[in-house]
Tab-separated table of C-alpha atoms in Angstrom:
chain	number	residue	atom	x	y	z
V	187	UNK	CA	95.922	-5.632	111.634
V	188	UNK	CA	93.845	-5.430	114.768
V	189	UNK	CA	91.845	-2.358	115.792
V	190	UNK	CA	91.779	-1.235	119.427
V	191	UNK	CA	88.157	-2.365	119.694
V	192	UNK	CA	89.147	-5.797	118.433
V	193	UNK	CA	92.120	-5.966	120.768
V	194	UNK	CA	89.967	-5.061	123.739
V	195	UNK	CA	87.755	-8.031	122.931
V	196	UNK	CA	90.644	-10.413	122.277
V	197	UNK	CA	92.402	-9.407	125.481
V	198	UNK	CA	89.842	-11.319	127.503
V	199	UNK	CA	87.492	-8.552	128.540
V	200	UNK	CA	84.513	-10.284	127.026
V	201	UNK	CA	82.046	-10.168	129.898
V	202	UNK	CA	80.970	-7.560	132.355
V	203	UNK	CA	82.017	-9.912	135.130
V	204	UNK	CA	85.625	-9.863	133.934
V	205	UNK	CA	85.767	-13.629	133.319
V	206	UNK	CA	86.506	-15.358	130.028
V	207	UNK	CA	83.398	-16.297	128.155
V	208	UNK	CA	82.857	-18.792	125.382
V	209	UNK	CA	81.135	-17.193	122.448
V	210	UNK	CA	77.552	-18.196	123.115
V	211	UNK	CA	75.012	-18.000	120.334
V	212	UNK	CA	72.060	-15.725	121.021
V	213	UNK	CA	68.839	-16.980	119.537
V	214	UNK	CA	65.781	-14.993	118.722
V	215	UNK	CA	62.508	-15.727	116.989
V	216	UNK	CA	63.560	-14.074	113.734
V	217	UNK	CA	66.634	-13.981	111.502
V	218	UNK	CA	67.128	-10.274	112.047
V	219	UNK	CA	68.126	-8.179	114.982
V	220	UNK	CA	65.544	-7.577	117.640
V	221	UNK	CA	64.625	-4.062	118.739
V	222	UNK	CA	66.484	-3.018	121.833
V	223	UNK	CA	65.579	-0.920	124.799
V	224	UNK	CA	67.950	0.572	127.333
V	225	UNK	CA	69.305	-2.077	129.637
V	226	UNK	CA	68.084	-4.973	127.442
V	227	UNK	CA	70.338	-7.378	125.611
V	228	UNK	CA	69.793	-7.689	121.880
V	229	UNK	CA	69.238	-11.194	120.555
V	230	UNK	CA	70.088	-12.647	117.155
V	231	UNK	CA	69.040	-15.959	115.674
V	232	UNK	CA	71.587	-18.651	114.909
V	233	UNK	CA	70.931	-18.388	111.180
V	234	UNK	CA	71.475	-14.626	111.289
V	235	UNK	CA	74.826	-15.079	113.052
V	236	UNK	CA	76.016	-17.786	110.666
V	237	UNK	CA	75.076	-15.711	107.619
V	238	UNK	CA	76.897	-12.668	108.955
V	239	UNK	CA	79.990	-14.663	109.883
V	240	UNK	CA	80.180	-16.212	106.432
V	241	UNK	CA	80.033	-12.760	104.883
V	242	UNK	CA	82.571	-11.263	107.287
V	243	UNK	CA	84.948	-14.204	106.793
V	244	UNK	CA	84.762	-13.980	103.001
V	245	UNK	CA	85.287	-10.232	103.085
V	246	UNK	CA	88.453	-10.706	105.154
V	247	UNK	CA	89.760	-13.417	102.829
V	248	UNK	CA	89.412	-10.760	100.139
V	249	UNK	CA	90.963	-8.151	102.433
V	250	UNK	CA	94.008	-10.311	103.156
V	251	UNK	CA	94.395	-11.189	99.470
V	252	UNK	CA	94.286	-7.556	98.413
V	253	UNK	CA	96.812	-6.373	100.992
V	254	UNK	CA	99.398	-8.973	99.905
V	255	UNK	CA	98.555	-9.231	96.194
V	256	UNK	CA	101.323	-6.921	94.988
V	257	UNK	CA	104.016	-9.310	96.232
V	258	UNK	CA	103.505	-12.092	93.666
V	259	UNK	CA	102.216	-9.758	90.898
V	260	UNK	CA	104.711	-6.888	90.987
V	261	UNK	CA	107.030	-8.576	88.458
V	262	UNK	CA	104.308	-9.415	85.882
V	263	UNK	CA	102.807	-5.937	86.299
V	264	UNK	CA	106.227	-4.427	85.620
V	265	UNK	CA	106.676	-6.653	82.558
V	266	UNK	CA	103.279	-5.674	81.201
V	267	UNK	CA	103.972	-1.950	81.632
V	268	UNK	CA	107.607	-2.292	80.428
V	269	UNK	CA	109.167	-0.859	83.581
V	270	UNK	CA	111.452	-2.174	86.329
V	271	UNK	CA	109.865	-3.470	89.531
V	272	UNK	CA	111.077	-0.521	91.666
V	273	UNK	CA	109.305	1.841	89.250
V	274	UNK	CA	106.016	0.485	90.630
V	275	UNK	CA	106.777	1.813	94.118
V	276	UNK	CA	104.093	4.533	93.614
V	277	UNK	CA	101.554	1.735	94.144
V	278	UNK	CA	102.735	1.348	97.729
V	279	UNK	CA	102.664	5.110	98.166
V	280	UNK	CA	99.080	5.164	96.907
V	281	UNK	CA	98.152	2.350	99.298
V	282	UNK	CA	99.643	4.146	102.300
V	283	UNK	CA	98.229	7.594	101.551
V	284	UNK	CA	94.812	6.147	100.758
V	285	UNK	CA	94.714	4.290	104.074
V	286	UNK	CA	95.805	7.412	105.948
V	287	UNK	CA	93.134	9.562	104.310
V	288	UNK	CA	90.319	7.012	104.688
V	289	UNK	CA	90.768	6.296	108.423
V	290	UNK	CA	88.579	9.104	109.795
V	291	UNK	CA	85.915	9.003	107.035
V	292	UNK	CA	85.441	5.253	107.559
V	293	UNK	CA	84.683	5.755	111.236
V	294	UNK	CA	82.428	8.729	110.474
V	295	UNK	CA	80.411	6.779	107.893
V	296	UNK	CA	80.028	3.625	109.990
V	297	UNK	CA	78.847	5.921	112.764
V	298	UNK	CA	75.995	7.178	110.599
V	299	UNK	CA	74.968	4.391	108.222
V	300	UNK	CA	74.069	0.707	108.748
V	301	UNK	CA	77.320	-1.222	108.929
V	302	UNK	CA	76.338	-3.727	106.254
V	303	UNK	CA	75.561	-0.921	103.810
V	304	UNK	CA	79.077	0.428	104.289
V	305	UNK	CA	80.593	-3.048	103.922
V	306	UNK	CA	78.657	-3.864	100.744
V	307	UNK	CA	79.680	-0.541	99.181
V	308	UNK	CA	83.302	-1.252	100.051
V	309	UNK	CA	83.178	-4.761	98.581
V	310	UNK	CA	81.548	-3.541	95.352
V	311	UNK	CA	84.252	-0.909	94.922
V	312	UNK	CA	86.909	-3.575	95.432
V	313	UNK	CA	85.194	-5.935	92.971
V	314	UNK	CA	85.163	-3.344	90.187
V	315	UNK	CA	88.568	-1.868	90.984
V	316	UNK	CA	90.569	-5.078	91.135
V	317	UNK	CA	88.947	-6.401	87.972
V	318	UNK	CA	90.240	-3.292	86.142
V	319	UNK	CA	93.857	-3.528	87.386
V	320	UNK	CA	95.160	-5.702	84.484
V	321	UNK	CA	93.689	-3.218	81.976
V	322	UNK	CA	95.549	-0.117	83.133
V	323	UNK	CA	97.870	1.245	80.385
V	324	UNK	CA	100.460	3.060	82.506
V	325	UNK	CA	102.036	3.236	85.946
V	326	UNK	CA	100.177	6.422	86.822
V	327	UNK	CA	96.738	5.220	85.717
V	328	UNK	CA	97.341	2.042	87.714
V	329	UNK	CA	98.432	4.119	90.723
V	330	UNK	CA	95.303	6.277	90.518
V	331	UNK	CA	93.070	3.195	90.368
V	332	UNK	CA	94.952	1.602	93.252
V	333	UNK	CA	94.471	4.716	95.365
V	334	UNK	CA	90.701	4.545	94.844
V	335	UNK	CA	90.487	0.820	95.583
V	336	UNK	CA	92.680	1.002	98.694
V	337	UNK	CA	90.422	3.742	100.055
V	338	UNK	CA	87.912	0.983	100.782
V	339	UNK	CA	90.194	-1.008	103.104
V	340	UNK	CA	89.452	0.983	106.252
V	341	UNK	CA	85.727	0.871	105.485
V	342	UNK	CA	85.826	-2.939	105.358
V	343	UNK	CA	87.857	-3.085	108.545
V	344	UNK	CA	85.664	-0.628	110.456
V	345	UNK	CA	82.370	-2.125	109.309
V	346	UNK	CA	83.284	-5.719	110.201
V	347	UNK	CA	84.882	-5.033	113.591
V	348	UNK	CA	82.107	-2.641	114.588
V	349	UNK	CA	79.423	-5.155	113.574
V	350	UNK	CA	81.058	-7.875	115.675
V	351	UNK	CA	81.482	-5.542	118.644
V	352	UNK	CA	77.771	-4.661	118.503
V	353	UNK	CA	76.559	-8.220	117.934
V	354	UNK	CA	78.639	-9.574	120.814
V	355	UNK	CA	79.345	-6.684	123.201
V	356	UNK	CA	82.364	-7.521	125.367
V	357	UNK	CA	82.367	-11.071	123.915
V	358	UNK	CA	83.471	-10.494	120.326
V	359	UNK	CA	86.915	-12.078	120.684
V	360	UNK	CA	86.184	-15.414	118.966
V	361	UNK	CA	84.505	-13.701	116.014
V	362	UNK	CA	87.319	-11.212	115.619
V	363	UNK	CA	89.899	-14.004	115.781
V	364	UNK	CA	87.941	-15.843	113.092
V	365	UNK	CA	87.944	-12.981	110.607
V	366	UNK	CA	91.604	-12.192	111.320
V	367	UNK	CA	92.462	-15.814	110.623
V	368	UNK	CA	90.629	-15.417	107.300
V	369	UNK	CA	92.791	-12.355	106.574
V	370	UNK	CA	95.888	-14.511	107.027
V	371	UNK	CA	94.343	-17.261	104.927
V	372	UNK	CA	93.822	-14.859	102.030
V	373	UNK	CA	97.398	-13.612	102.303
V	374	UNK	CA	98.675	-17.202	102.428
V	375	UNK	CA	96.862	-18.396	99.319
V	376	UNK	CA	97.353	-15.367	97.063
V	377	UNK	CA	100.896	-16.276	95.867
V	378	UNK	CA	99.734	-19.823	95.098
V	379	UNK	CA	96.659	-18.490	93.303
V	380	UNK	CA	98.826	-16.169	91.191
V	381	UNK	CA	101.062	-19.079	90.236
V	382	UNK	CA	98.015	-21.201	89.340
V	383	UNK	CA	96.737	-18.374	87.130
V	384	UNK	CA	100.068	-18.268	85.336
V	385	UNK	CA	99.956	-22.013	84.738
V	386	UNK	CA	96.322	-22.443	83.728
V	387	UNK	CA	95.211	-18.969	82.589
V	388	UNK	CA	98.485	-17.848	80.924
V	389	UNK	CA	98.886	-14.786	83.144
V	390	UNK	CA	99.312	-14.319	86.903
V	391	UNK	CA	97.460	-11.008	86.514
V	392	UNK	CA	94.230	-12.975	86.153
V	393	UNK	CA	94.348	-13.308	89.932
V	394	UNK	CA	93.127	-9.688	90.157
V	395	UNK	CA	89.898	-10.669	88.399
V	396	UNK	CA	89.482	-13.689	90.674
V	397	UNK	CA	89.826	-11.496	93.756
V	398	UNK	CA	87.399	-9.006	92.241
V	399	UNK	CA	84.885	-11.815	91.709
V	400	UNK	CA	85.381	-13.060	95.278
V	401	UNK	CA	84.721	-9.535	96.573
V	402	UNK	CA	81.425	-9.558	94.677
V	403	UNK	CA	80.483	-12.954	96.128
V	404	UNK	CA	81.355	-11.697	99.621
V	405	UNK	CA	78.618	-9.077	99.383
V	406	UNK	CA	75.885	-11.652	98.669
V	407	UNK	CA	75.220	-12.792	102.292
V	408	UNK	CA	74.365	-9.224	103.276
V	409	UNK	CA	71.414	-9.231	100.883
V	410	UNK	CA	69.648	-11.580	103.315
V	411	UNK	CA	70.362	-9.968	106.681
V	412	UNK	CA	70.039	-6.486	108.111
V	413	UNK	CA	72.797	-4.671	109.936
V	414	UNK	CA	73.313	-5.177	113.670
V	415	UNK	CA	72.486	-2.197	115.833
V	416	UNK	CA	74.512	-0.577	118.532
V	417	UNK	CA	73.869	-2.193	121.935
V	418	UNK	CA	72.463	-0.087	124.728
V	419	UNK	CA	72.588	-0.165	128.504
V	420	UNK	CA	75.291	-2.036	130.358
V	421	UNK	CA	76.509	-3.861	127.250
V	422	UNK	CA	77.209	-0.706	125.293
V	423	UNK	CA	80.852	-0.012	124.488
V	424	UNK	CA	82.252	2.510	126.889
V	425	UNK	CA	79.443	2.073	129.404
V	426	UNK	CA	81.789	1.353	132.301
V	427	UNK	CA	83.306	4.247	134.178
V	428	UNK	CA	86.914	4.956	133.266
V	429	UNK	CA	89.511	6.547	135.505
V	430	UNK	CA	92.702	8.139	134.368
V	431	UNK	CA	96.177	8.485	135.798
V	432	UNK	CA	97.391	11.811	137.066
V	433	UNK	CA	100.555	11.983	134.922
V	434	UNK	CA	99.802	13.166	131.407
V	435	UNK	CA	103.484	13.080	130.465
V	436	UNK	CA	103.820	9.366	131.248
V	437	UNK	CA	100.607	8.645	129.346
V	438	UNK	CA	102.035	10.531	126.377
V	439	UNK	CA	105.368	8.680	126.486
V	440	UNK	CA	103.616	5.301	126.727
V	441	UNK	CA	101.238	6.104	123.889
V	442	UNK	CA	103.908	7.502	121.565
V	443	UNK	CA	106.110	4.457	122.157
V	444	UNK	CA	103.244	2.146	121.166
V	445	UNK	CA	102.426	4.326	118.138
V	446	UNK	CA	106.033	3.895	116.994
V	447	UNK	CA	105.759	0.155	117.604
V	448	UNK	CA	102.657	0.000	115.392
V	449	UNK	CA	104.569	1.870	112.701
V	450	UNK	CA	107.644	-0.378	112.880
V	451	UNK	CA	105.720	-3.672	112.899
V	452	UNK	CA	103.414	-2.672	110.026
V	453	UNK	CA	106.260	-1.265	107.933
V	454	UNK	CA	108.316	-4.439	108.429
V	455	UNK	CA	105.357	-6.694	107.639
V	456	UNK	CA	104.574	-4.926	104.350
V	457	UNK	CA	108.249	-4.576	103.356
V	458	UNK	CA	108.878	-8.323	103.694
V	459	UNK	CA	105.445	-9.483	102.528
V	460	UNK	CA	105.472	-7.388	99.346
V	461	UNK	CA	109.084	-7.919	98.260
V	462	UNK	CA	109.885	-11.491	99.309
V	463	UNK	CA	108.609	-12.882	95.991
V	464	UNK	CA	110.824	-10.521	93.987
V	465	UNK	CA	113.768	-11.111	96.359
V	466	UNK	CA	113.500	-14.840	95.659
V	467	UNK	CA	113.437	-14.270	91.903
V	468	UNK	CA	116.238	-11.709	91.641
V	469	UNK	CA	118.661	-12.658	94.406
V	470	UNK	CA	118.182	-16.429	94.716
V	471	UNK	CA	117.123	-16.976	91.084
V	472	UNK	CA	114.238	-19.149	92.229
V	473	UNK	CA	111.521	-20.307	89.890
V	474	UNK	CA	108.165	-18.536	90.029
V	475	UNK	CA	106.652	-21.463	91.905
V	476	UNK	CA	109.445	-21.503	94.507
V	477	UNK	CA	109.147	-17.730	94.970
V	478	UNK	CA	105.385	-18.068	95.430
V	479	UNK	CA	105.966	-20.835	97.975
V	480	UNK	CA	108.359	-18.627	99.963
V	481	UNK	CA	105.848	-15.766	99.914
V	482	UNK	CA	103.133	-18.121	101.154
V	483	UNK	CA	105.489	-19.440	103.842
V	484	UNK	CA	105.791	-15.915	105.247
V	485	UNK	CA	102.025	-15.387	105.389
V	486	UNK	CA	101.402	-18.946	106.572
V	487	UNK	CA	103.801	-18.509	109.501
V	488	UNK	CA	102.236	-15.100	110.136
V	489	UNK	CA	98.771	-16.670	110.357
V	490	UNK	CA	99.979	-19.566	112.518
V	491	UNK	CA	101.746	-17.167	114.869
V	492	UNK	CA	98.602	-15.067	115.204
V	493	UNK	CA	96.573	-18.135	116.197
V	494	UNK	CA	99.211	-19.240	118.727
V	495	UNK	CA	99.440	-15.739	120.213
V	496	UNK	CA	95.654	-15.519	120.564
V	497	UNK	CA	95.654	-18.797	122.497
V	498	UNK	CA	98.599	-17.783	124.685
V	499	UNK	CA	97.225	-14.326	125.438
V	500	UNK	CA	95.001	-15.769	128.179
V	501	UNK	CA	98.038	-17.128	130.052
V	502	UNK	CA	100.603	-14.376	129.565
V	503	UNK	CA	100.973	-10.650	128.896
V	504	UNK	CA	101.360	-8.621	125.695
V	505	UNK	CA	104.867	-7.636	126.818
V	506	UNK	CA	105.955	-11.283	127.054
V	507	UNK	CA	104.427	-12.120	123.673
V	508	UNK	CA	106.145	-9.186	121.992
V	509	UNK	CA	109.560	-9.730	123.555
V	510	UNK	CA	109.347	-13.460	122.861
V	511	UNK	CA	108.428	-13.098	119.189
V	512	UNK	CA	110.567	-10.211	117.905
V	513	UNK	CA	113.847	-12.225	118.106
V	514	UNK	CA	112.431	-14.694	115.544
V	515	UNK	CA	112.036	-11.876	113.011
V	516	UNK	CA	115.486	-10.471	113.780
V	517	UNK	CA	117.022	-13.923	113.268
V	518	UNK	CA	115.075	-14.445	110.047
V	519	UNK	CA	116.273	-11.182	108.484
V	520	UNK	CA	119.845	-11.776	109.696
V	521	UNK	CA	120.186	-15.097	107.855
V	522	UNK	CA	120.588	-13.817	104.260
V	523	UNK	CA	122.732	-10.899	105.445
V	524	UNK	CA	125.068	-13.177	107.389
V	525	UNK	CA	125.330	-15.766	104.613
V	526	UNK	CA	125.664	-13.270	101.766
V	527	UNK	CA	124.516	-13.570	98.161
V	528	UNK	CA	126.847	-16.415	97.303
V	529	UNK	CA	125.348	-18.793	99.859
V	530	UNK	CA	121.668	-17.971	99.402
V	531	UNK	CA	119.378	-20.860	98.499
V	532	UNK	CA	115.693	-21.643	98.366
V	533	UNK	CA	115.972	-23.368	101.753
V	534	UNK	CA	117.485	-20.253	103.328
V	535	UNK	CA	114.685	-18.092	101.909
V	536	UNK	CA	112.029	-20.486	103.219
V	537	UNK	CA	113.590	-20.470	106.691
V	538	UNK	CA	113.835	-16.686	106.606
V	539	UNK	CA	110.183	-16.400	105.556
V	540	UNK	CA	108.970	-18.745	108.294
V	541	UNK	CA	110.973	-17.083	111.087
V	542	UNK	CA	110.128	-13.560	110.004
V	543	UNK	CA	106.419	-14.227	109.565
V	544	UNK	CA	106.181	-16.001	112.909
V	545	UNK	CA	107.912	-13.155	114.734
V	546	UNK	CA	105.897	-10.449	112.988
V	547	UNK	CA	102.540	-12.051	113.736
V	548	UNK	CA	102.147	-10.720	117.283
V	549	UNK	CA	103.087	-7.141	116.487
V	550	UNK	CA	100.025	-5.006	115.871
V	551	UNK	CA	97.495	-6.731	118.106
V	552	UNK	CA	99.787	-6.949	121.108
V	553	UNK	CA	101.078	-3.417	120.590
V	554	UNK	CA	97.575	-2.077	121.137
V	555	UNK	CA	96.952	-4.609	123.921
V	556	UNK	CA	100.132	-3.358	125.618
V	557	UNK	CA	98.852	0.206	125.493
V	558	UNK	CA	95.509	-0.821	126.954
V	559	UNK	CA	97.317	-2.252	129.958
V	560	UNK	CA	98.287	1.282	130.908
V	561	UNK	CA	96.253	3.903	129.009
V	562	UNK	CA	92.538	3.912	128.033
V	563	UNK	CA	92.296	3.681	124.235
V	564	UNK	CA	89.715	6.083	122.812
V	565	UNK	CA	88.411	6.940	119.358
V	566	UNK	CA	91.027	9.600	118.721
V	567	UNK	CA	93.923	7.227	119.468
V	568	UNK	CA	92.169	4.677	117.267
V	569	UNK	CA	92.322	7.161	114.416
V	570	UNK	CA	96.018	7.795	115.106
V	571	UNK	CA	96.711	4.069	114.788
V	572	UNK	CA	94.885	3.985	111.449
V	573	UNK	CA	96.914	6.881	110.059
V	574	UNK	CA	100.212	5.463	111.360
V	575	UNK	CA	99.518	1.991	109.962
V	576	UNK	CA	98.599	3.475	106.588
V	577	UNK	CA	101.828	5.454	106.497
V	578	UNK	CA	103.812	2.364	107.466
V	579	UNK	CA	102.255	0.398	104.591
V	580	UNK	CA	103.758	3.008	102.294
V	581	UNK	CA	107.137	3.582	103.961
V	582	UNK	CA	108.248	-0.047	104.400
V	583	UNK	CA	107.873	-1.240	100.786
V	584	UNK	CA	109.018	2.091	99.310
V	585	UNK	CA	112.221	1.984	101.381
V	586	UNK	CA	113.044	-1.406	99.867
V	587	UNK	CA	112.226	-0.172	96.362
V	588	UNK	CA	114.339	2.987	96.637
V	589	UNK	CA	117.364	1.234	98.139
V	590	UNK	CA	117.094	-1.542	95.539
V	591	UNK	CA	116.980	1.000	92.730
V	592	UNK	CA	119.692	3.406	93.847
V	593	UNK	CA	122.241	1.249	95.698
V	594	UNK	CA	124.400	-1.779	95.076
V	595	UNK	CA	122.395	-3.773	97.619
V	596	UNK	CA	119.671	-4.339	95.059
V	597	UNK	CA	117.030	-6.616	96.626
V	598	UNK	CA	119.254	-7.476	99.562
V	599	UNK	CA	117.753	-4.198	100.739
V	600	UNK	CA	114.710	-6.178	101.868
V	601	UNK	CA	116.374	-8.118	104.738
V	602	UNK	CA	118.342	-5.006	105.736
V	603	UNK	CA	115.182	-2.885	105.992
V	604	UNK	CA	113.460	-5.677	107.895
V	605	UNK	CA	116.382	-6.111	110.299
V	606	UNK	CA	116.497	-2.394	111.167
V	607	UNK	CA	112.724	-2.172	111.665
V	608	UNK	CA	112.590	-5.301	113.831
V	609	UNK	CA	115.571	-4.173	115.909
V	610	UNK	CA	113.757	-0.878	116.596
V	611	UNK	CA	110.892	-2.884	118.110
V	612	UNK	CA	112.913	-3.654	121.220
V	613	UNK	CA	113.618	-0.147	122.569
V	614	UNK	CA	110.078	1.135	121.986
V	615	UNK	CA	108.565	-1.954	123.658
V	616	UNK	CA	110.776	-1.428	126.697
V	617	UNK	CA	110.047	2.313	126.820
V	618	UNK	CA	106.287	1.674	126.666
V	619	UNK	CA	106.487	-0.972	129.398
V	620	UNK	CA	108.719	1.060	131.743
V	621	UNK	CA	106.682	4.248	131.373
V	622	UNK	CA	103.440	2.295	131.668
V	623	UNK	CA	104.479	0.569	134.882
V	624	UNK	CA	105.464	3.889	136.412
V	625	UNK	CA	102.081	5.195	135.346
V	626	UNK	CA	100.239	2.391	137.135
V	627	UNK	CA	101.945	3.307	140.413
V	628	UNK	CA	100.493	6.821	140.318
V	629	UNK	CA	97.144	7.773	141.907
V	630	UNK	CA	93.983	7.859	139.830
V	631	UNK	CA	91.802	10.878	139.155
V	632	UNK	CA	88.072	11.109	138.487
V	633	UNK	CA	86.925	10.274	134.982
V	634	UNK	CA	88.111	12.761	132.370
V	635	UNK	CA	88.133	13.134	128.646
V	636	UNK	CA	91.268	11.205	127.510
V	637	UNK	CA	94.379	13.319	127.150
V	638	UNK	CA	94.625	12.856	123.372
V	639	UNK	CA	90.994	13.783	122.776
V	640	UNK	CA	90.482	16.702	120.387
V	641	UNK	CA	88.335	18.231	123.109
V	642	UNK	CA	91.411	18.638	125.304
V	643	UNK	CA	92.781	16.983	128.432
V	644	UNK	CA	91.122	19.025	131.156
V	645	UNK	CA	87.416	18.699	130.458
V	646	UNK	CA	85.701	16.722	133.178
V	647	UNK	CA	83.133	14.228	132.009
V	648	UNK	CA	79.868	13.443	133.746
V	649	UNK	CA	80.465	11.216	136.786
V	650	UNK	CA	78.314	8.135	136.959
V	651	UNK	CA	75.641	8.309	139.634
V	652	UNK	CA	74.927	5.256	141.776
V	653	UNK	CA	72.234	3.184	140.132
V	654	UNK	CA	72.189	5.345	137.005
V	655	UNK	CA	73.098	4.342	133.492
V	656	UNK	CA	76.744	4.860	132.612
V	657	UNK	CA	77.556	7.992	130.607
V	658	UNK	CA	77.906	7.337	126.904
V	659	UNK	CA	80.975	9.504	126.298
V	660	UNK	CA	82.719	6.694	124.413
V	661	UNK	CA	80.370	6.682	121.482
V	662	UNK	CA	80.037	4.627	118.400
V	663	UNK	CA	83.018	6.264	116.735
V	664	UNK	CA	85.396	4.535	119.146
V	665	UNK	CA	84.165	1.202	117.847
V	666	UNK	CA	83.970	2.284	114.258
V	667	UNK	CA	87.366	3.848	113.572
V	668	UNK	CA	89.784	1.008	112.749
V	669	UNK	CA	93.075	0.784	110.978
V	670	UNK	CA	93.954	-1.093	108.814
V	671	UNK	CA	95.135	-3.088	108.560
V	672	UNK	CA	96.342	-3.996	107.004
V	673	UNK	CA	97.177	-7.387	109.949
């Protein structure tokens, strides 16, 4: 999932001139960041950048693997603990609550400590936590451990995106796209890795130890480089003067519509991604390998769609990307419902996975990009997105689990939940676009603290003087607080 800082970079605003910029490599005489003075650009050596990017990429392979790991392991975990798969729904609750609770602390900590220190601590927690998962003796001990491990997700997300934003102020798009692609890569390979563990290591649960080991390896590059520092002067985030529209009510409607869109797209993504493996086993009676292949097809199409959307974003608008992609997900979830249980097959599940993943891929990033077309995104809104995405990670999978457990739908609940959530995308997208366009037609006021700021909507900020440095009201927290997510 893409943070507002990341989306701002991806949306094309990479240079102060407003033109697209290829990610140029800054070179300096040393392999560490150079001291900065106001108005000066920081420089980093090529070796420093490569080392950091390797570490960030590995950490997001781990991140993507961890977010989607319950899908192909929920059945063996249930077998080991002698419970039914829906009885493990507290794991999704723990994931969601943990992500909600950790959103603000992650931004606060990245604001005060070197970003690489935060990232290394997060990776070490993940390494230990995931290695212990197969050893837990009960559902509740496993849930408690999962809550602790998932607390690190926002810290990884915030530390990596903030580091990239500081290393490449206004030009971080290519780096952010790289690490997000690695997130999709981890999600794509995790079902195949679980199946390989079952074949060669006798248990698919061994994949938790592999991911724990990869998290440990991901921390190694940061032993050789220091953390990037916040840029100053004209390249600092938030250094340009912002102006706000005179209608607070339209801003509120636009923002709330996009917040709902973030919730719906994240809930649908986690509902399908975490239950498609089990759906294939229980409803289609697929083999473990075929179920793993279907799960990977979803995440593979998701990753491919994200790459395509990033390339198309320079030629079209977030509204077009969203409206053009959502029908794929609606069609994908409609297939098994229309055909019914009796006509389900592995081919139908694969087609459903590909269509749904492709349609879901544009959701989070373009939701935030859509909001930025109309309303300035600040640190407080960033925190709202993190909390909403964390709640969605809990609600989507738990809805499937509860309906599967207490209704005759069983695991056909998964396409039904997906269909409802994807259908709800359309009205909130249209509401956000209509309200936002009305907002753009209104006159602008002098710069103010954003309307959702905890400080209140009426406090007037310092107005930039001609020739003076821009006010630094959008501080480091705006770059640091990121959701999750979960992507």
